[in-house]
PDB file of C-alpha atoms in Angstrom:
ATOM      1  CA  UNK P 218      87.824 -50.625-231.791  1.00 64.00           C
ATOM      2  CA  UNK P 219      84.579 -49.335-229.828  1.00 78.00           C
ATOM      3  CA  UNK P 220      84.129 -45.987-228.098  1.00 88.00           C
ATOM      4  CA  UNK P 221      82.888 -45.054-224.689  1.00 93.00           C
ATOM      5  CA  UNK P 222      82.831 -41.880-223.950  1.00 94.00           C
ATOM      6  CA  UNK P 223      82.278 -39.668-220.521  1.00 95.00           C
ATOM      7  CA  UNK P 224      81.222 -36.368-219.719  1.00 96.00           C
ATOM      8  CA  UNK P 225      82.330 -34.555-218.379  1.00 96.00           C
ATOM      9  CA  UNK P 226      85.643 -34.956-218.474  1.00 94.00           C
ATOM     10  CA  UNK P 227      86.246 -32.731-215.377  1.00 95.00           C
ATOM     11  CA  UNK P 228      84.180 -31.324-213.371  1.00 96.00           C
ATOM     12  CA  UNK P 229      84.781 -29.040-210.120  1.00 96.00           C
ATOM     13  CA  UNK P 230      82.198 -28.682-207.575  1.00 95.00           C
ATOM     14  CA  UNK P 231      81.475 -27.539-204.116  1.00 96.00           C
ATOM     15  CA  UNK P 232      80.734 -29.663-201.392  1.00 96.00           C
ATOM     16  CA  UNK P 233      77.254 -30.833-200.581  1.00 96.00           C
ATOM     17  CA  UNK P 234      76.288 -30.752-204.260  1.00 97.00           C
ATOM     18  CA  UNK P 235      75.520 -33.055-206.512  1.00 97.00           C
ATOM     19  CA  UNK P 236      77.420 -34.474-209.710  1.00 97.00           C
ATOM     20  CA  UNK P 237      76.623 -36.364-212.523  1.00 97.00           C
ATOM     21  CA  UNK P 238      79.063 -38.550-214.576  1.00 97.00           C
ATOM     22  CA  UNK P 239      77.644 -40.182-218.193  1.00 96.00           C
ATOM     23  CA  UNK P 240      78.873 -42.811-219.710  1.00 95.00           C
ATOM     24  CA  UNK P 241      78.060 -43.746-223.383  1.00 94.00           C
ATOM     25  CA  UNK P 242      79.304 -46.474-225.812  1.00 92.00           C
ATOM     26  CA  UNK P 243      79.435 -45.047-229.053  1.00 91.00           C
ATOM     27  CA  UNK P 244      79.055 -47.634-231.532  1.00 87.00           C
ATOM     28  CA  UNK P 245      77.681 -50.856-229.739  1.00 87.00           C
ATOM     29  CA  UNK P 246      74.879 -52.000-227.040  1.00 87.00           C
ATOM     30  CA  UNK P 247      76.206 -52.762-224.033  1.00 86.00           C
ATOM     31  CA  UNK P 248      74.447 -54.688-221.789  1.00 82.00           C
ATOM     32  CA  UNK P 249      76.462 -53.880-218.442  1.00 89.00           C
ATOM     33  CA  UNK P 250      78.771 -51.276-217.771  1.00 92.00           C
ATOM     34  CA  UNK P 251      81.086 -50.752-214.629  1.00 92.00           C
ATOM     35  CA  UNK P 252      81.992 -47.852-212.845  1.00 94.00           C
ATOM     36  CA  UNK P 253      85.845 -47.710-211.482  1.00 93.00           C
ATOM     37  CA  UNK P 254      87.431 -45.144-208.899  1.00 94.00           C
ATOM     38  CA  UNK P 255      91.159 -45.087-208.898  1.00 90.00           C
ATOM     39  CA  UNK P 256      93.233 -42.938-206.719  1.00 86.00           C
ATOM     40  CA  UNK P 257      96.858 -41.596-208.106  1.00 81.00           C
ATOM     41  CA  UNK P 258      99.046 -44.348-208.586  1.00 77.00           C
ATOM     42  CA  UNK P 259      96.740 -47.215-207.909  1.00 81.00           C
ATOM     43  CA  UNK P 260      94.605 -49.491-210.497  1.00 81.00           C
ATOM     44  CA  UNK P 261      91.218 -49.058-210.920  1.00 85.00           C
ATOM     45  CA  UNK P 262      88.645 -49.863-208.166  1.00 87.00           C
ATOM     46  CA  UNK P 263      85.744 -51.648-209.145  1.00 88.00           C
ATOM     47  CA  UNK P 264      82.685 -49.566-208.026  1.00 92.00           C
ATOM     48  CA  UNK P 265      79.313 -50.902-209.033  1.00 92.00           C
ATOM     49  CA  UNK P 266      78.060 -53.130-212.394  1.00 90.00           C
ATOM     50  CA  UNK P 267      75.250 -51.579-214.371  1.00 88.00           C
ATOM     51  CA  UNK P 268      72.900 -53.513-216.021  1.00 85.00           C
ATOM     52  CA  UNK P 269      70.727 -52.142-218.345  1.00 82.00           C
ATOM     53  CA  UNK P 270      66.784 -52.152-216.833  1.00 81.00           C
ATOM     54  CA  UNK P 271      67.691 -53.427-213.476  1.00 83.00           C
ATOM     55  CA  UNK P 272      69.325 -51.964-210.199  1.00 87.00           C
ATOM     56  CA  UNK P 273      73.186 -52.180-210.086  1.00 90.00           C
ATOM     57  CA  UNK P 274      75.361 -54.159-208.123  1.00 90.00           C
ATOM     58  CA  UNK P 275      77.364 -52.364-205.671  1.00 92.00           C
ATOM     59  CA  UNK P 276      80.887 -53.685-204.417  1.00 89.00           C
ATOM     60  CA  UNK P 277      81.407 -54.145-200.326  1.00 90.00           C
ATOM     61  CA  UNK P 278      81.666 -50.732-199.037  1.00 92.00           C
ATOM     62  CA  UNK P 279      80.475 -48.211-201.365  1.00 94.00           C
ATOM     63  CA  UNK P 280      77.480 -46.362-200.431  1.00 93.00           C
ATOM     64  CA  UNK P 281      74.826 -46.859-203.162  1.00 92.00           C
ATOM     65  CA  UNK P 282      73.020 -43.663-202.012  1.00 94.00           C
ATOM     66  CA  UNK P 283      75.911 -41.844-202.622  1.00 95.00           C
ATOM     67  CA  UNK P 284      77.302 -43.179-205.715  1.00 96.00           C
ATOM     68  CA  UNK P 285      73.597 -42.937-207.958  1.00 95.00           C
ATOM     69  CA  UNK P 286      73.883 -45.187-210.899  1.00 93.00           C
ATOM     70  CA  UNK P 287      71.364 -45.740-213.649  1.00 89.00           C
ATOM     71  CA  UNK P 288      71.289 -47.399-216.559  1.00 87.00           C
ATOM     72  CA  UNK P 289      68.591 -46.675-219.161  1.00 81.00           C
ATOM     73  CA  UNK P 290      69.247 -47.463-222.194  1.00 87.00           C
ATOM     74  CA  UNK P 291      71.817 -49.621-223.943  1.00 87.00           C
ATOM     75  CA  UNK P 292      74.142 -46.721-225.016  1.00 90.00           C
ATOM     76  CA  UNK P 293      74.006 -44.764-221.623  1.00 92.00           C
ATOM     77  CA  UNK P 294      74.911 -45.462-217.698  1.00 93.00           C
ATOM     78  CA  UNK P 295      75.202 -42.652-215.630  1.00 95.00           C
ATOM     79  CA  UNK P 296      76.884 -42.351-211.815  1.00 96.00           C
ATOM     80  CA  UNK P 297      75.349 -39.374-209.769  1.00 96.00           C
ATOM     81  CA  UNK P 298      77.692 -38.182-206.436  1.00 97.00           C
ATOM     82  CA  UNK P 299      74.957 -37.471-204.022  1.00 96.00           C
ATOM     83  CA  UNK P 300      76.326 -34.875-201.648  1.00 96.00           C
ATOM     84  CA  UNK P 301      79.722 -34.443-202.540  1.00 96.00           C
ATOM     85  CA  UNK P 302      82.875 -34.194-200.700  1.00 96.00           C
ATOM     86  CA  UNK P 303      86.185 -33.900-200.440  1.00 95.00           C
ATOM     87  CA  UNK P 304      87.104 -37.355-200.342  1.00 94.00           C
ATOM     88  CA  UNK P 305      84.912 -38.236-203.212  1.00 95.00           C
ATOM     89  CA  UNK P 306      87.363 -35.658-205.220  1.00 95.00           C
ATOM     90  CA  UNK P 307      89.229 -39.016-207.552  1.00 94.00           C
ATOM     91  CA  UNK P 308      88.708 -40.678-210.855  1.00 94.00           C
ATOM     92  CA  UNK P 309      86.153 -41.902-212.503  1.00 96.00           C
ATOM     93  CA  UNK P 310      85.963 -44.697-215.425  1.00 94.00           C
ATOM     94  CA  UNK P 311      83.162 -46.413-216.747  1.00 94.00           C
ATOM     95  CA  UNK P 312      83.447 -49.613-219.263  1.00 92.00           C
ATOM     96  CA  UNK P 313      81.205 -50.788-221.202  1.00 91.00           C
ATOM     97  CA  UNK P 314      81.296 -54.350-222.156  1.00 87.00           C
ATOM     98  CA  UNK P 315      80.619 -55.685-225.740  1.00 83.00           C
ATOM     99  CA  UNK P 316      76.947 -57.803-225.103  1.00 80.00           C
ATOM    100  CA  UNK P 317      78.443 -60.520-227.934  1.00 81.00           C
ATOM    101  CA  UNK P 318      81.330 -62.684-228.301  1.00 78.00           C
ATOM    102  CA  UNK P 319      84.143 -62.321-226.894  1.00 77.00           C
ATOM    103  CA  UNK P 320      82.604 -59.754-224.426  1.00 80.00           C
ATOM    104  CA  UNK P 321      85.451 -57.359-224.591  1.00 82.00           C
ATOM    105  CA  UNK P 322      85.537 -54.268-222.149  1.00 84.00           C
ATOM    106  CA  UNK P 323      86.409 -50.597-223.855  1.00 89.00           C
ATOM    107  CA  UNK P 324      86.915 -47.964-221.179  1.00 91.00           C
ATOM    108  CA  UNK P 325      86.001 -44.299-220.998  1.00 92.00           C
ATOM    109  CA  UNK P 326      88.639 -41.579-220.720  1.00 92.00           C
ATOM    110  CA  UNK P 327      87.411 -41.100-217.183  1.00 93.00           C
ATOM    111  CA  UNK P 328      86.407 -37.849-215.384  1.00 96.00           C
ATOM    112  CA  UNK P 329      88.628 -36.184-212.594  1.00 95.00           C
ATOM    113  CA  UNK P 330      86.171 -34.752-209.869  1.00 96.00           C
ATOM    114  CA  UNK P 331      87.439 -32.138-207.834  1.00 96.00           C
ATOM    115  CA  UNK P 332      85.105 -31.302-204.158  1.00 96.00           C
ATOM    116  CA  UNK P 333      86.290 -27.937-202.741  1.00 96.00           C
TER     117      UNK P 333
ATOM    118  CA  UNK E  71      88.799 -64.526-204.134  1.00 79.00           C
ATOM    119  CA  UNK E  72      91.042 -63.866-207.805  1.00 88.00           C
ATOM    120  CA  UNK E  73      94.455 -62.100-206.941  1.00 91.00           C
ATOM    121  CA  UNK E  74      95.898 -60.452-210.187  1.00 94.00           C
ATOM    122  CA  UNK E  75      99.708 -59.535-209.875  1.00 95.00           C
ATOM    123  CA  UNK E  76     101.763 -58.003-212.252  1.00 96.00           C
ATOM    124  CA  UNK E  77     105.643 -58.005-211.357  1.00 93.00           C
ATOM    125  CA  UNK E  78     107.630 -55.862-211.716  1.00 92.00           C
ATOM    126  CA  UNK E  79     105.586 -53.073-210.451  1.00 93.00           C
ATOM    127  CA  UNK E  80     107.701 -50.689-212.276  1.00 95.00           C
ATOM    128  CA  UNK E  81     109.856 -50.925-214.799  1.00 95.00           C
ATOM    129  CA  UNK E  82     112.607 -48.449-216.589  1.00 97.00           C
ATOM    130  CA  UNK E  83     114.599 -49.474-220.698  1.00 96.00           C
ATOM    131  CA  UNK E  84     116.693 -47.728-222.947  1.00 97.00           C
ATOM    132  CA  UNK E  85     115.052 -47.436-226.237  1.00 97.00           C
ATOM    133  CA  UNK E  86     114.903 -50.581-228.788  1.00 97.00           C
ATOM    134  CA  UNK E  87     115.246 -52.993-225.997  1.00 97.00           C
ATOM    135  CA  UNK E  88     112.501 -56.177-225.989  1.00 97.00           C
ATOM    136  CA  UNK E  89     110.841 -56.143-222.728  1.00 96.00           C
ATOM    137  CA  UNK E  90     108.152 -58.458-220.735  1.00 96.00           C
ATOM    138  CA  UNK E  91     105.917 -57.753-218.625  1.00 97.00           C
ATOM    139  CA  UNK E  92     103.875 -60.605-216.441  1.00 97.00           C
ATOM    140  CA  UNK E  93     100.515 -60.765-214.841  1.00 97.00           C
ATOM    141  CA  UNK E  94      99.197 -63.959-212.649  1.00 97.00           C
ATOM    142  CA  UNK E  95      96.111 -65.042-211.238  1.00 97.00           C
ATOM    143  CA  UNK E  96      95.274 -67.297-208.682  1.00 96.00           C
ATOM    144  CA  UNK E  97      91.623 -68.439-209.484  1.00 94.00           C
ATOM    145  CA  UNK E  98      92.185 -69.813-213.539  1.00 94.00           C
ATOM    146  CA  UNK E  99      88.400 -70.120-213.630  1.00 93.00           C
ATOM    147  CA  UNK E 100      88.576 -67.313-216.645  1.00 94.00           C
ATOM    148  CA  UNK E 101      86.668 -66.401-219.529  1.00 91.00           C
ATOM    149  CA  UNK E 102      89.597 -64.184-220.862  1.00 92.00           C
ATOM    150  CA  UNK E 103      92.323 -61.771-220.167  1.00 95.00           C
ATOM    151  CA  UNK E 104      92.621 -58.553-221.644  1.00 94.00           C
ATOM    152  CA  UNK E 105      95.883 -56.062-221.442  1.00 96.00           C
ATOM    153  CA  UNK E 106      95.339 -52.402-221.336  1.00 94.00           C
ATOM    154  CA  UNK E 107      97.469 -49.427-221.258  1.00 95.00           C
ATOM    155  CA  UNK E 108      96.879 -46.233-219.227  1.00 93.00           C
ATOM    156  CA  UNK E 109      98.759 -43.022-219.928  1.00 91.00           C
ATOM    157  CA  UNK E 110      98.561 -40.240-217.096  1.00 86.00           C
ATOM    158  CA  UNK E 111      95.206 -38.865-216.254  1.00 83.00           C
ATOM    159  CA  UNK E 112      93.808 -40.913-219.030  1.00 85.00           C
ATOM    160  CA  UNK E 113      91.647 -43.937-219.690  1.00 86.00           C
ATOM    161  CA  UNK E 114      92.324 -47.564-220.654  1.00 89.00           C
ATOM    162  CA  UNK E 115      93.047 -48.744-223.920  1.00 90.00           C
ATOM    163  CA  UNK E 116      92.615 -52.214-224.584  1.00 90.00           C
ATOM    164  CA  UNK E 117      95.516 -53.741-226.487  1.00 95.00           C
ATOM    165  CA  UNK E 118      95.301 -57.382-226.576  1.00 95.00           C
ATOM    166  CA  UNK E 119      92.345 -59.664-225.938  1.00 93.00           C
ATOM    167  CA  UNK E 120      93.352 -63.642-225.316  1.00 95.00           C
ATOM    168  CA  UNK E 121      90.267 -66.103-224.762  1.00 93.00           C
ATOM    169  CA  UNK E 122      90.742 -68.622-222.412  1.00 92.00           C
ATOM    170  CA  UNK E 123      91.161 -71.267-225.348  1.00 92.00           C
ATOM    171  CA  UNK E 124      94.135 -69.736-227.076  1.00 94.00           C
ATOM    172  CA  UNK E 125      97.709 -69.340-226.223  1.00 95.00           C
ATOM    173  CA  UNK E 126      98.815 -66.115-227.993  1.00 96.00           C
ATOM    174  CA  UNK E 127      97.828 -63.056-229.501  1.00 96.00           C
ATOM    175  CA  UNK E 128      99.588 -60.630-231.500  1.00 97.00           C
ATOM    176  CA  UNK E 129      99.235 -56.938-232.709  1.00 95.00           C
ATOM    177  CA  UNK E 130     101.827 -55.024-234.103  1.00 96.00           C
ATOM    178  CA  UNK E 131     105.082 -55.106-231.517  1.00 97.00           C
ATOM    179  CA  UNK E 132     102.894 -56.581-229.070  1.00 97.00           C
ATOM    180  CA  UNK E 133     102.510 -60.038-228.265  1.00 97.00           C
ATOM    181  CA  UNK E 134     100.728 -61.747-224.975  1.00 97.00           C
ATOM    182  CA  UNK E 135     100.401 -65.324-224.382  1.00 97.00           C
ATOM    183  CA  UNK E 136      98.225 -67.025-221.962  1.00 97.00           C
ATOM    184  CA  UNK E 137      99.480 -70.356-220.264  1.00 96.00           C
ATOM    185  CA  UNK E 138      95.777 -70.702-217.603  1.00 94.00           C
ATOM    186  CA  UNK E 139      96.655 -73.760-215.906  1.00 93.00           C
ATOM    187  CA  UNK E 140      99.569 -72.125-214.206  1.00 95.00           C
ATOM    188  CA  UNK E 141      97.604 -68.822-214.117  1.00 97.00           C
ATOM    189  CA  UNK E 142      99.886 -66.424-216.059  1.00 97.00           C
ATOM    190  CA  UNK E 143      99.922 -64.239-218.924  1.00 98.00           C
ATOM    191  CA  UNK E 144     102.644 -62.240-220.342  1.00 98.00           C
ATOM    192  CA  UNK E 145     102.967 -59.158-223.006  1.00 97.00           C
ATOM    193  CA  UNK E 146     105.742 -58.760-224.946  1.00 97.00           C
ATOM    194  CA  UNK E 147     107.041 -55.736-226.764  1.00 97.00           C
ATOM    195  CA  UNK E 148     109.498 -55.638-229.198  1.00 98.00           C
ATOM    196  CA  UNK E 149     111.643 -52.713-230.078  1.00 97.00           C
ATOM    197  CA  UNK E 150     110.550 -50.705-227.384  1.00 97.00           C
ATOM    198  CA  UNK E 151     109.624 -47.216-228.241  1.00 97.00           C
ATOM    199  CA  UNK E 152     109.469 -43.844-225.906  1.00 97.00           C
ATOM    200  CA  UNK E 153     105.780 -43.890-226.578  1.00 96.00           C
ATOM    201  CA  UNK E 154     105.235 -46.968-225.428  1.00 97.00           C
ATOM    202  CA  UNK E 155     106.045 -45.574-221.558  1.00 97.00           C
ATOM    203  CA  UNK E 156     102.496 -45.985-219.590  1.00 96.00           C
ATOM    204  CA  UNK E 157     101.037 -48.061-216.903  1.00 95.00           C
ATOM    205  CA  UNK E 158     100.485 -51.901-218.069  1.00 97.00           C
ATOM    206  CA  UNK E 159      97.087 -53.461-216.765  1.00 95.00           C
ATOM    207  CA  UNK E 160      95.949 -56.786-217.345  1.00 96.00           C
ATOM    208  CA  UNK E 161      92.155 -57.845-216.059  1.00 93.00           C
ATOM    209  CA  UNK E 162      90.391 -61.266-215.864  1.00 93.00           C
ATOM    210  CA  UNK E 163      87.381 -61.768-216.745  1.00 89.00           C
ATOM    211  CA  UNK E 164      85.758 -64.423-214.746  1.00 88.00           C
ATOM    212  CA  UNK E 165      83.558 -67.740-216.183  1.00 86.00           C
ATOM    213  CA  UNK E 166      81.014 -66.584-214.049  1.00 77.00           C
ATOM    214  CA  UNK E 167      80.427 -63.534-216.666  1.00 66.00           C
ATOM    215  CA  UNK E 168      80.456 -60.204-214.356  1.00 70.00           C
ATOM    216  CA  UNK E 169      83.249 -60.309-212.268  1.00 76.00           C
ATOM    217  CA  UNK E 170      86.343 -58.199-213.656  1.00 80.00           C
ATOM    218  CA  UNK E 171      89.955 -58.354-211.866  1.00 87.00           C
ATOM    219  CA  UNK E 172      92.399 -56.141-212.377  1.00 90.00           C
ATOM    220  CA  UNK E 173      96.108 -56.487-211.365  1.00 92.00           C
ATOM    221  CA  UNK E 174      98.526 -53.863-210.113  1.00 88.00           C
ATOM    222  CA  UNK E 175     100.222 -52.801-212.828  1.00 93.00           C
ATOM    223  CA  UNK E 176     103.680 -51.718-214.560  1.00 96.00           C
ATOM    224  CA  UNK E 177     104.131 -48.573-214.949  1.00 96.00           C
ATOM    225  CA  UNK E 178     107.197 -48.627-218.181  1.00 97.00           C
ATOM    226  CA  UNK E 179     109.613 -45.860-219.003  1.00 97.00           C
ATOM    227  CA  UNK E 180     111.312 -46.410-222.182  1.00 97.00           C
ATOM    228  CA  UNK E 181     114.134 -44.048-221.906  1.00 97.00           C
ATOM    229  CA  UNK E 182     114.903 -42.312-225.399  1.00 95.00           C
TER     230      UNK E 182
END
């Protein structure tokens, strides 16, 4: 099947700074990606959908000056933390979703942030 | 709004046993449904992919039909396995095109 990969796959960083997540499919064009959050023990949260040359959509309630997200190219979304902190410290996921028939969604490993 | 809900929420089987595992939705305005499996601190990996049009798909031990009028899927796994223990998703994807719903999960133990 298709690969998305993220990087980092962990990061650790001190609050107030910034972070930057990528998200890449590998070996298709994807139109629109997502971005997920999901805390320990719960399913996936759907952040914001990134469409490739336009703004994203952000769900109710998350801060889209906080959570940065572009999307540049066909191959690459990226979420930037704006200010980090503690409470931002979860998981990350992107998806990427195939931009032909039958539109199937391939998920990144996802990328455990850590604010101290 | 669509409501995904997979029952049970957990779920524990000695080895070999056949098991399924259920998912509804309340809006059956879908495109397709999708069932994914998440090990710990890990990503999703999609498993099965059922269009809105067909009834059943198959890989391997797995199995998931699709009955959309009543709004419920199942996955079915034969000859369960103690690496088949993980959290169970299944997401909706909407007519509309965008819109992504996942349920709750099952999180399986397949107990060697």
């Amino acid at each position: 099947g298709a690969v998305v990969s993220q990087h980092p796959s962990w990061v650790i960083c001190k609050s107030g700074t910034s972070v930057k997540i990528e998200c890449r499919s590998l070996d298709f064009q994807a139109t629109t990606m997502f971005w997920y959050r999901q805390f320990p023990k719960q399913s996936l949260m759907l952040m914001a959908t990134s469409n490739e040359g336009s703004k994203a959509t952000y769900e109710q309630g998350v801060e889209k000056d906080k959570f940065l997200i572009n999307h540049a190219s066909l191959t690459l979304s990226t979420l930037t933390v704006t200010s980090a902190h503690p409470e931002d410290s979860s998981f990350y996921i992107c998806s990427a979703r195939q931009a032909v028939l039958p539109y199937e969604q391939y998920f990144g490993p996802g990328t455990r942030l850590t604010v101290t | 709004k669509q409501e995904v809900t997979q029952i049970p929420a957990a779920l524990s089987v000695p080895e070999g046993e056949n098991l399924v595992l259920n998912c509804s939705f309340t809006d059956s305005a879908i495109y397709n449904l999708q069932w994914f499996r998440q090990d710990p601190g890990k990503g999703l990996t999609s498993l099965l992919l059922i269009q809105s049009s067909q009834r059943e798909q198959t890989s391997g031990r797995l199995n998931a039909s699709l009955d959309k009028s009543s709004g419920r899927s199942t996955l079915y796994i034969a000859a369960s396995q103690p690496g088949d223990s993980a959290t169970y998703l299944c997401a909706v994807l909407m007519n509309t095109g965008n819109q992504f719903y996942f349920g709750t999960g099952t999180s399986l133990t397949v107990i060697p």
